[in-house]
Every structure is written in C-alpha cells, then in structure tokens.
mmCIF file of C-alpha atoms and ligand atoms in Angstrom:
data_model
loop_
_atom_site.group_PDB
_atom_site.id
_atom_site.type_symbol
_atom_site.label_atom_id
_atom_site.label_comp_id
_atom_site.label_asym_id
_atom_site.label_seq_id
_atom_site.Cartn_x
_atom_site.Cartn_y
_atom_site.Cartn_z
ATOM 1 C CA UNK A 42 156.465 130.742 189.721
ATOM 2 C CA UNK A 43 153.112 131.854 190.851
ATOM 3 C CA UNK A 44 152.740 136.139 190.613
ATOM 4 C CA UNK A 45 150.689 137.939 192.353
ATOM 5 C CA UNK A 46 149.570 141.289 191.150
ATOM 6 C CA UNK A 47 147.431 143.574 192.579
ATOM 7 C CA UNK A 48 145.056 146.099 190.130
ATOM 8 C CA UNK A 49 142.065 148.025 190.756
ATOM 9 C CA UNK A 50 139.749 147.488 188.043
ATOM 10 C CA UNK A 51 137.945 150.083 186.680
ATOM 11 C CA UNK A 52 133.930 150.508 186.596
ATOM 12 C CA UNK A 53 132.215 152.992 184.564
ATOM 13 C CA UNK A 54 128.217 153.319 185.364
ATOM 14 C CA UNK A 55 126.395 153.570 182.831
ATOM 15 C CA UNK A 56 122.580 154.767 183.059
ATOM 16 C CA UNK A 57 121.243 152.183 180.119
ATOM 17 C CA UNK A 58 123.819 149.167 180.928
ATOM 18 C CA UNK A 59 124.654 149.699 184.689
ATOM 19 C CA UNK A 60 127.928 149.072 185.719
ATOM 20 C CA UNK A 61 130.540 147.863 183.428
ATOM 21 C CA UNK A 62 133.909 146.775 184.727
ATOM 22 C CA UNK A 63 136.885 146.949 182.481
ATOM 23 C CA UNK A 64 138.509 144.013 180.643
ATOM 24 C CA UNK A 65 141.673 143.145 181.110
ATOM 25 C CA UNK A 66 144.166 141.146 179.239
ATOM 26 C CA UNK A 67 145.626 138.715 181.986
ATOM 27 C CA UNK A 68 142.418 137.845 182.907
ATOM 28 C CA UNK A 69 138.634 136.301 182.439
ATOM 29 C CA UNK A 70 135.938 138.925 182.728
ATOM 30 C CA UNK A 71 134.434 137.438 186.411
ATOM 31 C CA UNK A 72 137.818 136.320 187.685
ATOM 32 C CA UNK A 73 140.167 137.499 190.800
ATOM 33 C CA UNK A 74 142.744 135.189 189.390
ATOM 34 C CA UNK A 75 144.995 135.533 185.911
ATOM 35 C CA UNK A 76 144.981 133.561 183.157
ATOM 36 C CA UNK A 77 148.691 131.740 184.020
ATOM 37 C CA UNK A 78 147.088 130.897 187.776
ATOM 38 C CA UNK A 79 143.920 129.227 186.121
ATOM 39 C CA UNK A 80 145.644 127.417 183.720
ATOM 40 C CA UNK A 81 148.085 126.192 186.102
ATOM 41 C CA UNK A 82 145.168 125.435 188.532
ATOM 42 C CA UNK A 83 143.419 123.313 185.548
ATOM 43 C CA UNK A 84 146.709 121.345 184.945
ATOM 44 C CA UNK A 85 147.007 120.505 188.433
ATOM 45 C CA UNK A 86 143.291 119.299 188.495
ATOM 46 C CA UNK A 87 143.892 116.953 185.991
ATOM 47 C CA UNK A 88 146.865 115.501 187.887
ATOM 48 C CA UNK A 89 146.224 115.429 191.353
ATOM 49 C CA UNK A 90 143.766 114.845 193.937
ATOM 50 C CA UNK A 91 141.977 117.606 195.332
ATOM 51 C CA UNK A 92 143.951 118.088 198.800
ATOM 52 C CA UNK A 93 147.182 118.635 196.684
ATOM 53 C CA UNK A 94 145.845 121.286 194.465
ATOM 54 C CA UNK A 95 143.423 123.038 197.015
ATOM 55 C CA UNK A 96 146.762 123.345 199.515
ATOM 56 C CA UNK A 97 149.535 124.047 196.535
ATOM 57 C CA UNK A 98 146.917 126.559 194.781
ATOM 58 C CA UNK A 99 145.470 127.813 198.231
ATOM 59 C CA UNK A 100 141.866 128.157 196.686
ATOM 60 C CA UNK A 101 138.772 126.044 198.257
ATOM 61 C CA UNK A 102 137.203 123.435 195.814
ATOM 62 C CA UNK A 103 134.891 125.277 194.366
ATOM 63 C CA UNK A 104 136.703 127.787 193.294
ATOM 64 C CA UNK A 105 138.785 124.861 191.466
ATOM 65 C CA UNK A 106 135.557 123.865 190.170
ATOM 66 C CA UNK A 107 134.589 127.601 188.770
ATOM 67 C CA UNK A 108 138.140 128.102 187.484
ATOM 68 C CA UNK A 109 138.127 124.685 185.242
ATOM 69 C CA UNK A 110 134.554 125.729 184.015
ATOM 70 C CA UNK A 111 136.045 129.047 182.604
ATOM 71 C CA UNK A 112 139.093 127.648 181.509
ATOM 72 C CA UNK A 113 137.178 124.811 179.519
ATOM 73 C CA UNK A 114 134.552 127.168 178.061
ATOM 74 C CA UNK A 115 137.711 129.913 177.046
ATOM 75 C CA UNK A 116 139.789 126.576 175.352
ATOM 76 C CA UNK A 117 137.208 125.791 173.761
ATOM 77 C CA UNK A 118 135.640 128.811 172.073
ATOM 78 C CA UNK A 119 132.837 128.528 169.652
ATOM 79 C CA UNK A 120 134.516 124.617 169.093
ATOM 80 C CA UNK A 121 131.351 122.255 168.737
ATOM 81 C CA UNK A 122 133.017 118.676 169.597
ATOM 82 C CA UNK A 123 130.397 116.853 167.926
ATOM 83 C CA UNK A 124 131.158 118.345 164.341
ATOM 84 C CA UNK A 125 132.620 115.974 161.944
ATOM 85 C CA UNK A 126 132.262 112.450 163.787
ATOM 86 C CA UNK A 127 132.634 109.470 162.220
ATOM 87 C CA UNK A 128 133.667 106.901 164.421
ATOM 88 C CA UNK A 129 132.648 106.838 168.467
ATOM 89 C CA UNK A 130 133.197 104.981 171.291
ATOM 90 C CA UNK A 131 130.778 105.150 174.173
ATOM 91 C CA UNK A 132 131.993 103.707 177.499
ATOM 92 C CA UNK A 133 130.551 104.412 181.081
ATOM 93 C CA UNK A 134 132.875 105.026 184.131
ATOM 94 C CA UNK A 135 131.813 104.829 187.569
ATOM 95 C CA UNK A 136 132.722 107.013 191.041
ATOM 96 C CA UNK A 137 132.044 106.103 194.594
ATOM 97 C CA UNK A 138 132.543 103.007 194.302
ATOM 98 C CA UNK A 139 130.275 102.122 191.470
ATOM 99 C CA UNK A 140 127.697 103.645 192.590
ATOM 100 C CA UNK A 141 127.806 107.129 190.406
ATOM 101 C CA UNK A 142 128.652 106.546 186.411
ATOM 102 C CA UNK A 143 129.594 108.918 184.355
ATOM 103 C CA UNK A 144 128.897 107.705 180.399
ATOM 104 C CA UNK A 145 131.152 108.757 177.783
ATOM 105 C CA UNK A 146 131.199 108.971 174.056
ATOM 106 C CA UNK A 147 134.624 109.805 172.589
ATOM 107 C CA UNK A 148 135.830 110.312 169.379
ATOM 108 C CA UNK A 149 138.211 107.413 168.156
ATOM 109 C CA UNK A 150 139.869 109.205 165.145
ATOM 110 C CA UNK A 151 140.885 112.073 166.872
ATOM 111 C CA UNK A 152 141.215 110.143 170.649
ATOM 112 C CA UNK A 153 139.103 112.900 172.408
ATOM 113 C CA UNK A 154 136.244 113.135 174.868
ATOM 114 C CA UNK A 155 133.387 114.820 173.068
ATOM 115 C CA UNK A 156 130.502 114.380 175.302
ATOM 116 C CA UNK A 157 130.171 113.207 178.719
ATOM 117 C CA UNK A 158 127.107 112.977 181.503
ATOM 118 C CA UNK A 159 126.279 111.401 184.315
ATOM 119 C CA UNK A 160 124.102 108.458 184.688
ATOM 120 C CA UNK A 161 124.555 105.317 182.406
ATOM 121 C CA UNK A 162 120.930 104.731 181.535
ATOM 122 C CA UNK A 163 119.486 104.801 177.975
ATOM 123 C CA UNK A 164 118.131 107.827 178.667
ATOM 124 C CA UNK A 165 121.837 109.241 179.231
ATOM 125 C CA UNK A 166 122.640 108.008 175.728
ATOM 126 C CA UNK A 167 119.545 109.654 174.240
ATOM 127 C CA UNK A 168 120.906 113.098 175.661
ATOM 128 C CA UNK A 169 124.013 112.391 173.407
ATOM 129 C CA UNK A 170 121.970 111.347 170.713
ATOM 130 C CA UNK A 171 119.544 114.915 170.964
ATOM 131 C CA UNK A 172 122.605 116.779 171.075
ATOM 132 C CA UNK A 173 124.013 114.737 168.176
ATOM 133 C CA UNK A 174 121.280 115.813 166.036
ATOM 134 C CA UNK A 175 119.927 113.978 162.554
ATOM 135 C CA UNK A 176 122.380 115.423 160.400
ATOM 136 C CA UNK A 177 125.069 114.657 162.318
ATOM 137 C CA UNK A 178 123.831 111.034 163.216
ATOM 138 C CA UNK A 179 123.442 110.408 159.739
ATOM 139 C CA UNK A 180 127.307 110.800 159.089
ATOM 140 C CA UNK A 181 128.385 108.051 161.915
ATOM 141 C CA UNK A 182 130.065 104.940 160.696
ATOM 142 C CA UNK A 183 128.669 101.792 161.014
ATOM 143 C CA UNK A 184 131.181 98.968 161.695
HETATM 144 ZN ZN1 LIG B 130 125.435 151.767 178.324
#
C-alpha cells in the first residue's frame, strides 16, 4: 500500500546560512516523496519498463531517474565498491540496438557491479583503472 501524507516542513532563516528546512525521518533532505515510495519506486525500476512504473508510480521519468540517484547514493553510504578487489570481470553491454555500450567491471567474489560507464573504448577502461588507483591495482589477481 502506497500512503500519502501530507506535512508542512518547517524553514528557519537564518542570517549566516539562509534558509534551512527541517529534516525529517521518512524522508531524503530534497525529496517530496518518503523513503517507502522511493524504495518501492527503485524496485520497480529494476523490474519493469518505464511505462509500467511511470503509470503504477504516477511520477514522470525523471523523477524516476532523481529518485534512484538518491536511493543509490543513501544505500550506499560512505561504501567505496572498489575496496578490497581481487578478482574482476569486465564485460561491455550495449543499448539501442548496439549502438550505445555501457562497459562493466564487476566483482566475481562477491557477484556485484562495482563500476560501470558508458562507452566501451580503452579510454572507458582507463576511467576504471584512475578510479582504481595504484594501491588498489596492485592487489588484483592475475589468473
Ligand atoms: Zn546559520
């Protein structure tokens, strides 16, 4: 069941800071929707096309869009997903009909996505690789 609450938020003015609004717990500072609603939103992303969840969430696309970039960034905290690899797999996937790719390193020994960007190119990987860093290079596995 989808709730719908209605709560005016308070905003104090401040003469250093400007205006402040008021954090609440059912909520993202920045979003009109709760927690539960994005979440649910999110889930339904990852499981349908976008007609279905833009008609059963009654939200446009982009607000989809905003709504999985906040519940992403609030999952995954201070969490850096390239920590502690050992053993990758990098694989490119394409859209419109192979002519968009997406490339993708994952993490084999715990089966997750850690880093993904568009374009397939070597200069894609090397984006990976600069965000990999030396240290962390150095503890890959070589087959
Ligand atoms: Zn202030």
């Amino acid at each position: 069941m989808v709730c719908r609450i209605r709560y005016s938020i308070r905003r104090v003015s401040c003469f250093d800071c400007g205006v402040k609004v008021e954090a609440v717990p059912w909520a993202q500072s920045g979003s009109r929707f709760t927690r539960t609603f994005e979440m649910h939103t999110t889930y339904l992303a990852q499981q349908n096309d976008k007609t279905t969840v833009t008609k059963l969430m009654r939200i446009g696309w982009t607000t989809v869009g905003k709504i999985i970039h906040r519940v992403v960034a609030d999952q995954l905290g201070d969490i850096d997903r390239l920590d502690n690899l050992r053993l990758i797999g990098i694989d490119e996937i394409s859209y419109r009909r192979h002519h968009e790719y997406i490339t993708v390193v994952v993490d084999h020994e715990r089966g997750v996505v850690v880093w993904a960007a568009k374009g397939k190119s070597a200069a894609t990987l090397k984006q990976f690789f600069d965000a990999l860093g030396p240290q962390r290079l150095a503890k890959l596995s070589s087959p």
